[in-house]
CSV table of C-alpha atoms in Angstrom, one decimal:
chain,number,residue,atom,x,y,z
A,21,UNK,CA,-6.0,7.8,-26.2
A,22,UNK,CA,-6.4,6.0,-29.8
A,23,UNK,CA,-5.4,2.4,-30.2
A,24,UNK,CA,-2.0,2.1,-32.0
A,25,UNK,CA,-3.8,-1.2,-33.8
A,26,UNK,CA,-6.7,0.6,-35.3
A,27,UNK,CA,-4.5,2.8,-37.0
A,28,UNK,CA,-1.8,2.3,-39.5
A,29,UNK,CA,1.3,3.7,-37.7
A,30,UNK,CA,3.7,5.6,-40.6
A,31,UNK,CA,6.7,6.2,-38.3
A,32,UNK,CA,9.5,4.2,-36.8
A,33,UNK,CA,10.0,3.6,-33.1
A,34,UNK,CA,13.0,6.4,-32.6
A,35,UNK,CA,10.8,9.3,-34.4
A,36,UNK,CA,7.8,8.0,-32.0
A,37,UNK,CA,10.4,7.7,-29.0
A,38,UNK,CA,11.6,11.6,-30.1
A,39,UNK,CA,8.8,12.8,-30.9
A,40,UNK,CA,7.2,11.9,-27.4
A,41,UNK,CA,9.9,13.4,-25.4
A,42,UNK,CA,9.6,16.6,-27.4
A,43,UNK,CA,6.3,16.7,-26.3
A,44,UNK,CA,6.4,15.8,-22.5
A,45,UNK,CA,9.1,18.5,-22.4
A,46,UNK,CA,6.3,20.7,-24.0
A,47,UNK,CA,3.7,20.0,-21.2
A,48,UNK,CA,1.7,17.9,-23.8
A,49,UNK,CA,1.7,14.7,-21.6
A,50,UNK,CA,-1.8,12.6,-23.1
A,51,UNK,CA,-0.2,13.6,-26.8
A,52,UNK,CA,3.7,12.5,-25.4
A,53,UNK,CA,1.5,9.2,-23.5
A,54,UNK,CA,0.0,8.3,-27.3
A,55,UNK,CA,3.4,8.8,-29.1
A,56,UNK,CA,5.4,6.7,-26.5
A,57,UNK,CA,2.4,3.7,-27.0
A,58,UNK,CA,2.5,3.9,-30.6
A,59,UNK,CA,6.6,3.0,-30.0
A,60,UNK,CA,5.8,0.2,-28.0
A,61,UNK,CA,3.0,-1.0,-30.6
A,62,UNK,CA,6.2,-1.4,-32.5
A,63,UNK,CA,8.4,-2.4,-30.1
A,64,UNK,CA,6.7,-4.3,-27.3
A,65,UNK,CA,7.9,-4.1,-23.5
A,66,UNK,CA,11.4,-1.8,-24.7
A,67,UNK,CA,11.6,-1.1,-20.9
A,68,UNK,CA,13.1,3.2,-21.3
A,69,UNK,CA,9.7,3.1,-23.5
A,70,UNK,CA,7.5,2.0,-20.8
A,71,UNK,CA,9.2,4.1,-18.2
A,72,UNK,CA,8.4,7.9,-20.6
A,73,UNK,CA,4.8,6.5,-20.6
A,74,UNK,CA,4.6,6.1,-16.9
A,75,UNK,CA,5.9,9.8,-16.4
A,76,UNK,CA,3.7,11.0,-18.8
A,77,UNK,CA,0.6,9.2,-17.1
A,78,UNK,CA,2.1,10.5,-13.4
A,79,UNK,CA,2.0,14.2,-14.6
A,80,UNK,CA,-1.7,13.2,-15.8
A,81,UNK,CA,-2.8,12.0,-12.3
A,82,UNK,CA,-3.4,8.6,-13.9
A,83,UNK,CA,-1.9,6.6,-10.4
A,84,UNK,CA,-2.4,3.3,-11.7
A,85,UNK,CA,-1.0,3.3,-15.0
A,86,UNK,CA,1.7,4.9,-14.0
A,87,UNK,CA,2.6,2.1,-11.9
A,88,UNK,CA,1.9,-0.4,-13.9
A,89,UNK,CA,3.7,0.4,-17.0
A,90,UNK,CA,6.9,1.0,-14.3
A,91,UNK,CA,6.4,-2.1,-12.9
A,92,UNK,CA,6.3,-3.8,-16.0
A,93,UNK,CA,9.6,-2.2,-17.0
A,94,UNK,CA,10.9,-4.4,-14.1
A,95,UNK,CA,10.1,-7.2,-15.2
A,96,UNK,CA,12.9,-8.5,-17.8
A,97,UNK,CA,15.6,-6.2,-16.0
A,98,UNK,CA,14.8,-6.2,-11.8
A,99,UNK,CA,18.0,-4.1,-11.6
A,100,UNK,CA,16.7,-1.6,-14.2
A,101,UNK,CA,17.4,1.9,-12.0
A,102,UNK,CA,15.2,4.2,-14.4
A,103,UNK,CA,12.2,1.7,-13.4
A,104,UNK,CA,12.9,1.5,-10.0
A,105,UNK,CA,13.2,5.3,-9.7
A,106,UNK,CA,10.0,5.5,-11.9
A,107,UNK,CA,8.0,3.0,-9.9
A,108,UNK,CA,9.5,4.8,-6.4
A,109,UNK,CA,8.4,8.3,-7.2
A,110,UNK,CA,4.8,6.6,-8.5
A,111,UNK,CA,4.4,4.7,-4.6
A,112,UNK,CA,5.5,8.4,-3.0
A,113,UNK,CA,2.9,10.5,-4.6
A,114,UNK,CA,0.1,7.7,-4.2
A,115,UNK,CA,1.0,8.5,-0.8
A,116,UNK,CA,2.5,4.7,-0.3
A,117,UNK,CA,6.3,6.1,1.7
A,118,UNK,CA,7.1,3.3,3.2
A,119,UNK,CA,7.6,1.4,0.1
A,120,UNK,CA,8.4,4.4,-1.7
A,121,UNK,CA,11.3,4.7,0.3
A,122,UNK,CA,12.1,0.9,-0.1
A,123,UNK,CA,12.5,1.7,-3.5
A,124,UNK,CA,15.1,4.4,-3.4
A,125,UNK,CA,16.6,2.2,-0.7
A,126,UNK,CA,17.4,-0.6,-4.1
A,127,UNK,CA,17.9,1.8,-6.6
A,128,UNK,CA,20.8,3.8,-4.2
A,129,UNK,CA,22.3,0.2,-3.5
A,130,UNK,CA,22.7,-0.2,-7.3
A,131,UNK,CA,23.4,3.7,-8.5
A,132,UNK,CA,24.4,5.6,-5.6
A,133,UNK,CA,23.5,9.1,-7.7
A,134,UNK,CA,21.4,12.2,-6.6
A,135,UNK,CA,17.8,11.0,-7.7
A,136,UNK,CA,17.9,8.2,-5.3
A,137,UNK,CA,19.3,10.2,-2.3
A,138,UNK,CA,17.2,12.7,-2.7
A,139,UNK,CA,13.6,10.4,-2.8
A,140,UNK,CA,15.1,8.8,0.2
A,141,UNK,CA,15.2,12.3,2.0
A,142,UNK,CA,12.0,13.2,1.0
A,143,UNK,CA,10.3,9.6,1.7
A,144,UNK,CA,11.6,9.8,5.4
A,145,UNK,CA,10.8,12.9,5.4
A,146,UNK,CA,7.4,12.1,5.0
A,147,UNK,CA,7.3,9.8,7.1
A,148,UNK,CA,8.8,11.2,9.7
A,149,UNK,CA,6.1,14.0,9.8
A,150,UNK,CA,3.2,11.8,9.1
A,151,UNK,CA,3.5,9.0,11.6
A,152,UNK,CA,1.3,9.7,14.6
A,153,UNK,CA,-2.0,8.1,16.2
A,154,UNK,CA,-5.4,10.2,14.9
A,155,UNK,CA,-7.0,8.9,18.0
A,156,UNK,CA,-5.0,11.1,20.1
A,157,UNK,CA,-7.3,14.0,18.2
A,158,UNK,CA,-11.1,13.5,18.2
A,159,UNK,CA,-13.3,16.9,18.1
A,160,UNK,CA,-16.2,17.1,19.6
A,161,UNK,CA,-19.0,19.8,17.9
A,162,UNK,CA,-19.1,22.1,20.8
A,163,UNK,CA,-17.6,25.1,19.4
A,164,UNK,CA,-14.9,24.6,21.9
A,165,UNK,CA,-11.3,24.8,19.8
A,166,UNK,CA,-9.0,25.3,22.8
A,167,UNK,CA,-7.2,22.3,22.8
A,168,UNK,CA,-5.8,23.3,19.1
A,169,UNK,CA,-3.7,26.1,20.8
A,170,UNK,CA,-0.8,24.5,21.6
A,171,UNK,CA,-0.4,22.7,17.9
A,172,UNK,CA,-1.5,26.0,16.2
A,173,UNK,CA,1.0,28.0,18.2
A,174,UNK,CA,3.9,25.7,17.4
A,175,UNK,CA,2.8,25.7,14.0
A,176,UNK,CA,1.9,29.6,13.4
A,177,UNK,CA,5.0,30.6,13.4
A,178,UNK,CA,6.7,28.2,10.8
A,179,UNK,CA,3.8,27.9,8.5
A,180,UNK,CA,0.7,30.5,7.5
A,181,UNK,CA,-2.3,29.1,6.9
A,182,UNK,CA,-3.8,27.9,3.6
A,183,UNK,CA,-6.5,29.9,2.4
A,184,UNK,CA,-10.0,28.3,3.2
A,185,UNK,CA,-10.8,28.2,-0.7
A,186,UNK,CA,-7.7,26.4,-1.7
A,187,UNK,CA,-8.2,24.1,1.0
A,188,UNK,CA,-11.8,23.1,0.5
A,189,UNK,CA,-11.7,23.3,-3.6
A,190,UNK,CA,-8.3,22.1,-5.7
A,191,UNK,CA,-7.8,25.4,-7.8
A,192,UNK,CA,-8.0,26.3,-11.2
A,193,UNK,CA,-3.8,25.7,-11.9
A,194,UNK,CA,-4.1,22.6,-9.6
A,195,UNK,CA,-3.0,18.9,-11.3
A,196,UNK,CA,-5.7,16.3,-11.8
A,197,UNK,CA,-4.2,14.1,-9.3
A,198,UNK,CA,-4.1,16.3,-6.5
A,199,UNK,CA,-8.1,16.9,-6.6
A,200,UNK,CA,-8.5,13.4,-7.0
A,201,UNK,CA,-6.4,11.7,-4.0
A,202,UNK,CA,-8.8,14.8,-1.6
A,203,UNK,CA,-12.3,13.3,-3.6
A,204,UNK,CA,-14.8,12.5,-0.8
A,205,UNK,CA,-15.0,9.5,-1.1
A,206,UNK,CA,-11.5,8.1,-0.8
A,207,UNK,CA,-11.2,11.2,2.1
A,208,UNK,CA,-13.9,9.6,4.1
A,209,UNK,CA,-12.7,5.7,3.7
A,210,UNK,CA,-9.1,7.4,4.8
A,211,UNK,CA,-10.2,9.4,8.4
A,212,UNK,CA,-13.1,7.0,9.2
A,213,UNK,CA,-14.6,8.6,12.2
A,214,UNK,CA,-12.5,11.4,11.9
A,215,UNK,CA,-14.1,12.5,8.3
A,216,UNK,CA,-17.1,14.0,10.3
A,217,UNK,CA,-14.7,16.4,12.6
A,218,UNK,CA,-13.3,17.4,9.5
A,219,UNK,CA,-17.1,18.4,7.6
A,220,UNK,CA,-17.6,20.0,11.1
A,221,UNK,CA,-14.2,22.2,10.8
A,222,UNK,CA,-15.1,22.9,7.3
A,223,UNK,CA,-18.3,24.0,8.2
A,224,UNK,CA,-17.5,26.5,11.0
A,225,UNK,CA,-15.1,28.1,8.2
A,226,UNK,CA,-18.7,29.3,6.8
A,227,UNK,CA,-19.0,31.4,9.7
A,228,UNK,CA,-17.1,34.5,9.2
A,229,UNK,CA,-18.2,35.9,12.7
A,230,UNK,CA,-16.2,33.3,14.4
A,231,UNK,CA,-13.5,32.8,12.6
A,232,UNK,CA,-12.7,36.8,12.9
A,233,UNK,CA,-12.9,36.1,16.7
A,234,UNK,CA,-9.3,35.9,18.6
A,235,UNK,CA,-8.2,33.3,21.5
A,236,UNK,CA,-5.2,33.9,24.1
A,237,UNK,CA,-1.8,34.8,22.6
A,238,UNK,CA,-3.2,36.4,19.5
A,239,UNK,CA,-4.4,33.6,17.2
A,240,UNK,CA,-7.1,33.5,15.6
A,241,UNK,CA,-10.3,31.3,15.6
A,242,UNK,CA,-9.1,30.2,11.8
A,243,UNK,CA,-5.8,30.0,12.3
A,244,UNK,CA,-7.3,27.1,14.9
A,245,UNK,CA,-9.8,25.6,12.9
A,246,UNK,CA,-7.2,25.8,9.8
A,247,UNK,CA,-4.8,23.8,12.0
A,248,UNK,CA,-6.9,21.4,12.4
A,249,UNK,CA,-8.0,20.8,8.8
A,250,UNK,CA,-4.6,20.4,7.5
A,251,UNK,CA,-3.6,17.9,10.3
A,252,UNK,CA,-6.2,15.4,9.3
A,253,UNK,CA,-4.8,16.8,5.0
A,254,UNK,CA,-1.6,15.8,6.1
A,255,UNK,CA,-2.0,12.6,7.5
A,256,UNK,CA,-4.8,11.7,5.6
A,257,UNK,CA,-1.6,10.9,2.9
A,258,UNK,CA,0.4,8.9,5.0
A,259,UNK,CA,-2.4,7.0,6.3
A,260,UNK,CA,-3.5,6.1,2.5
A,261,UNK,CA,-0.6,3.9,2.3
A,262,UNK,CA,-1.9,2.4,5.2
A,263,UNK,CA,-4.8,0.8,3.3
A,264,UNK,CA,-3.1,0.3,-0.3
A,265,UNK,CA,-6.6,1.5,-2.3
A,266,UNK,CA,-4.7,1.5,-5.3
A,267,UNK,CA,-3.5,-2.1,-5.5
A,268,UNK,CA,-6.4,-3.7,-4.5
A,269,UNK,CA,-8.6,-2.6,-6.8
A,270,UNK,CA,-6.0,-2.8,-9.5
A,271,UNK,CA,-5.7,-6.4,-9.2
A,272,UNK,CA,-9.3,-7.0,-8.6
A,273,UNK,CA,-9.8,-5.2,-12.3
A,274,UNK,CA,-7.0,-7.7,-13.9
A,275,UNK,CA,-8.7,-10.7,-12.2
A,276,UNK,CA,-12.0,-9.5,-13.1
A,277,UNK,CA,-10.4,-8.7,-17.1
A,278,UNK,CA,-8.8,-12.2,-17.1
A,279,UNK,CA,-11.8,-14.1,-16.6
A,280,UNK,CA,-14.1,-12.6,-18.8
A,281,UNK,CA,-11.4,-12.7,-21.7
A,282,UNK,CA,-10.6,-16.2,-21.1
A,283,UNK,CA,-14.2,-17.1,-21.3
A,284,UNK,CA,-15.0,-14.7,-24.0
A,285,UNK,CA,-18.9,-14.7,-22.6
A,286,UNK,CA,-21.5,-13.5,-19.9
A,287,UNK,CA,-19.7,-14.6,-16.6
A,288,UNK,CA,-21.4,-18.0,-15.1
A,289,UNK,CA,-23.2,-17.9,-11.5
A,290,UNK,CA,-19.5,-19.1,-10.5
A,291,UNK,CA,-17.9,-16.1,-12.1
A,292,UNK,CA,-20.6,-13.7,-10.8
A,293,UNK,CA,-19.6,-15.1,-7.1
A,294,UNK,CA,-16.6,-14.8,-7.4
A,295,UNK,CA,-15.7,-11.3,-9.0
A,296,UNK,CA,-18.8,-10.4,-6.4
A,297,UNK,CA,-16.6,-12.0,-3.2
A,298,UNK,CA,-13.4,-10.3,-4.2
A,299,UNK,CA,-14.8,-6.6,-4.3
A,300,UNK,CA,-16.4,-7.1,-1.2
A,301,UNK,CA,-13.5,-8.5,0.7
A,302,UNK,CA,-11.7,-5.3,-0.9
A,303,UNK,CA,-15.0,-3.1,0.3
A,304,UNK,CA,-14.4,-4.5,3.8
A,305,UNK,CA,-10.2,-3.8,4.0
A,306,UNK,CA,-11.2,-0.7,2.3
A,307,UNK,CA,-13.9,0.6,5.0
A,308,UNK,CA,-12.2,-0.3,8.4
A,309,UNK,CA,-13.4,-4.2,8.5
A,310,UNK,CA,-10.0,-5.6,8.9
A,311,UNK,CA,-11.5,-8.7,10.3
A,312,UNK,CA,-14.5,-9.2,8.0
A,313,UNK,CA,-12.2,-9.1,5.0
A,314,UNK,CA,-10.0,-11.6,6.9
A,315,UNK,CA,-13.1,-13.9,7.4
A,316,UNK,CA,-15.1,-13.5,3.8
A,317,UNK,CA,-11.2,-14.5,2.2
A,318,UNK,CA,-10.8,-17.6,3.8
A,319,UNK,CA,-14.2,-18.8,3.8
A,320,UNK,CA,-13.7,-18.1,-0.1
A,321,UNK,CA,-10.7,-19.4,-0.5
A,322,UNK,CA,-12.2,-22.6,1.3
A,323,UNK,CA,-14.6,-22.9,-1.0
A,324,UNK,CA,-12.5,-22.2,-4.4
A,325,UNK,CA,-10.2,-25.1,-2.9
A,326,UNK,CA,-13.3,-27.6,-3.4
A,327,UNK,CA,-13.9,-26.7,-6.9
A,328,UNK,CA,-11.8,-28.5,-10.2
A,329,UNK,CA,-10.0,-26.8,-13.0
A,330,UNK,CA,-13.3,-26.8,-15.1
A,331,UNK,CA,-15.3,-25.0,-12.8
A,332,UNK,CA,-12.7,-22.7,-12.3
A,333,UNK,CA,-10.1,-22.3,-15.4
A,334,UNK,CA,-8.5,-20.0,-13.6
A,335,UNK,CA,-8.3,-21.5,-10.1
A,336,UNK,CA,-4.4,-21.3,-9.3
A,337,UNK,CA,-4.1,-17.2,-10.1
A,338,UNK,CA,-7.5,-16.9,-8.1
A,339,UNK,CA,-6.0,-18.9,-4.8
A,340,UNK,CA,-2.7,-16.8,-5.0
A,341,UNK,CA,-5.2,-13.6,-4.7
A,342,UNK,CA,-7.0,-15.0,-2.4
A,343,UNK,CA,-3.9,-15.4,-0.4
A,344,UNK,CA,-2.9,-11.9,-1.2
A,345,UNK,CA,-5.8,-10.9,0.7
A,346,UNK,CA,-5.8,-12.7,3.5
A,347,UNK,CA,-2.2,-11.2,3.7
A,348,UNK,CA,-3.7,-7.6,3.0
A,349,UNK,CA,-6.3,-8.1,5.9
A,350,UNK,CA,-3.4,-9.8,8.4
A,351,UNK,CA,-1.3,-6.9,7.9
A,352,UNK,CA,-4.3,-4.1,8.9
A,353,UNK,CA,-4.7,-6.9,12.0
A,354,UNK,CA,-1.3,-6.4,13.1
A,355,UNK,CA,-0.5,-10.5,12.4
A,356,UNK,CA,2.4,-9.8,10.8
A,357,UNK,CA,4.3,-12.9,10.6
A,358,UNK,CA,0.6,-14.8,9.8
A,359,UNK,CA,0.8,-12.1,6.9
A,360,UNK,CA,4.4,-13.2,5.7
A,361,UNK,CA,3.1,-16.2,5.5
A,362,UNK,CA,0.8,-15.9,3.3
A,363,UNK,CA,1.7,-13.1,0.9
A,364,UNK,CA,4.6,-16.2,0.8
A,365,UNK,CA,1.8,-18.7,-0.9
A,366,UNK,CA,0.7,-16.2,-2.8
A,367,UNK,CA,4.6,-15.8,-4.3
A,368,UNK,CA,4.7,-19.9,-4.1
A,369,UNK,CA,2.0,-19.8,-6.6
A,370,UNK,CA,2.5,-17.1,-8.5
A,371,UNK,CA,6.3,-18.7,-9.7
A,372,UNK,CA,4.7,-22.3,-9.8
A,373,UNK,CA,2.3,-21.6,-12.6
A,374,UNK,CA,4.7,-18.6,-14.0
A,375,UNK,CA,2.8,-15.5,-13.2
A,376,UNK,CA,4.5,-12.2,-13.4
A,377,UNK,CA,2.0,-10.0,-12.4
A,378,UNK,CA,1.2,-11.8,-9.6
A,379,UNK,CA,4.7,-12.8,-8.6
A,380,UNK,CA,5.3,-8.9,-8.7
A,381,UNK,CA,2.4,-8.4,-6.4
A,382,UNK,CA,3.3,-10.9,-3.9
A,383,UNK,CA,7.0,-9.5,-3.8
A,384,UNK,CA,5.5,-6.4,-3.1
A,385,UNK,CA,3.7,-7.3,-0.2
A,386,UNK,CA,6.3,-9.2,1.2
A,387,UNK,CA,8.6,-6.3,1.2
A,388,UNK,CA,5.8,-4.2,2.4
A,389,UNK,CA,5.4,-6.7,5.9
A,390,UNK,CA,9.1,-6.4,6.0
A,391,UNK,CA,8.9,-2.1,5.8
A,392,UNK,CA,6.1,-2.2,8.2
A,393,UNK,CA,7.8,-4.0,11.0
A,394,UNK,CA,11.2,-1.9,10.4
A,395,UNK,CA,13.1,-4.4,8.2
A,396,UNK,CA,13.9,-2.6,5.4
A,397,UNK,CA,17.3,-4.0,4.6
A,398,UNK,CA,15.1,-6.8,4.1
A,399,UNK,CA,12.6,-5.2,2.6
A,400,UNK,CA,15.0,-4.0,0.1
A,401,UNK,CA,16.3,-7.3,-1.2
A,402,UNK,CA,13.0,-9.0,-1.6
């Protein structure tokens, strides 16, 4: 996408606004994306603006940015409904629910329409069918597939199974986003120990012998192994919100972009150890290491404590982060009130030293404690 600054822009911002919904109607979402910027080159933060880019960059699979700019349409006008829908629909298909559904919860309260009742529905929905305990399932590479009769039996008759291509390579027609949320890598930080009962399923998909075989009642070896697979697919969504990927990296990036633009040179030793202690606190949460993250934040954010202002410009934003990943790595534990707590400082800070971004973040979290432990009347008004 060009930058709107390195070009002379020869329109106004309703012909750029027009012209980029005449193009996301046409399917042309990156050229819709470019017109809708080019508007808000000349018309900074217009908040219906920022809310057409953020649908354009959802249809493009581009997650983050999609969030973002819906976020920031929040941010003069909380109560702005188109944002709040926008930045719902963003959280449901990044597989975040629970705060998905938090946000059709506040934009129903403030526009009972359709839209709103209907992402509820489908949020609940989605939760309702993904909450469950993996551990209850753990496969064992004995060729044995018995104990997937009962589920597949249940589940024959409502639902056929997806063909083993589709399921093992995003097709041709298939959106960006879709292939990227099943990419190996964020698959394998997802299941955990599961990820290798799932290569193992995959693999005996290879072996057209068996899966022509049949078991008791008529089903078929792969209709069993099939079952399977798309449990661990299914839930593999649900329990992505579980450990918010998206948002820790995200702010990572913005702390990592802040420094090196407010110091406008090679990061220092200080710089290095820091930007270096915050991805692997992230790389911790991220791979199961609840507790590890925990530890490496506070013994961080003992040590950023000790330092002045001139050591660290930046030093109040980094301890609100800091904070926010403590709270992160609390919530994982199960120390939910300890979590509160400190997403809390985090929000303390963050309006202290007037910092929207991060006062968005903390709010976030808060309300995500508050979903988690089933408070979401409270969850809503945060």
């Amino acid at each position: 996408m060009s930058d709107p600054e390195g070009e002379t822009l020869r329109s106004t911002f309703p012909s750029y606004m027009a012209e980029g919904e005449r193009l996301y109607l046409c399917g042309e979402f990156s050229k819709a994306a470019q017109s809708f910027s080019n508007a808000l080159y000349l018309q900074d933060g217009d908040k219906n603006c920022l809310v057409a880019r953020s649908k354009c960059f959802l249809k493009m699979g581009d997650l983050e940015r999609s969030l973002k700019d819906a976020e920031a349409s929040l941010q003069s006008d909380p109560a702005f409904c188109k944002g709040i829908l926008q930045k719902a629909e963003t959280l449901y298909t990044m597989g975040d629910f629970e705060f998905a559904l938090v946000f059709y919860h506040r934009g129903y309260k403030l526009r009972p329409d359709r839209e709103f009742r209907v992402g509820i529905q489908k949020a609940q929905e989605a939760i309702n069918n993904s909450v469950g305990s993996p551990s209850s399932i753990k496969l064992e590479n004995k060729g044995d597939l018995s104990f997937l009769s009962k589920q597949a039996e249940n589940i024959k008759a409502q639902q056929k199974p997806q063909p083993m291509k589709h399921l093992l390579h995003p097709t041709k027609g298939e959106p960006k986003w879709k292939a990227s949320l099943k990419s190996e890598k964020t698959v394998r930080q997802l299941l955990g120990e599961l990820y290798v009962d799932k290569e193992y399923l995959e693999k005996l998909l290879l072996d057209e012998d068996l899966i022509k075989g049949t078991m008791k009642g008529g089903l078929t070896v792969e209709d069993l192994i099939m079952t399977g697979i798309n449990y661990l697919d299914t839930h593999s969504n649900f329990w992505r919100q579980q450990k918010p990927i998206y948002a820790r990296e995200r702010d990572r990036k913005l702390m990592q972009e802040k420094w090196l633009r407010d110091h406008k040179r090679r990061p220092s030793q200080t710089a290095h150890y820091i930007l270096k202690s915050l991805e692997d606190i992230d790389m911790l949460l991220t791979s199961g290491s609840a507790e590890g993250s925990l530890q490496k934040a506070e013994k961080v954010l003992k040590k950023v404590l000790e330092w002045n202002k001139e050591e660290v410009p930046n030093k109040d934003e980094l301890v609100g982060n800091l904070y926010s990943c403590i709270g992160n790595a609390q919530i994982e534990l199960g120390q939910m009130e300890a979590a509160l707590q400190s997403h809390r400082k985090d929000l303390e800070i963050a309006k202290e030293y007037d910092l929207p971004d991060a006062k968005s973040r903390a709010l976030d979290n808060i309300g995500r404690v508050f979903a988690r432990v089933g408070k979401f009347q409270q969850a809503i008004d945060t």
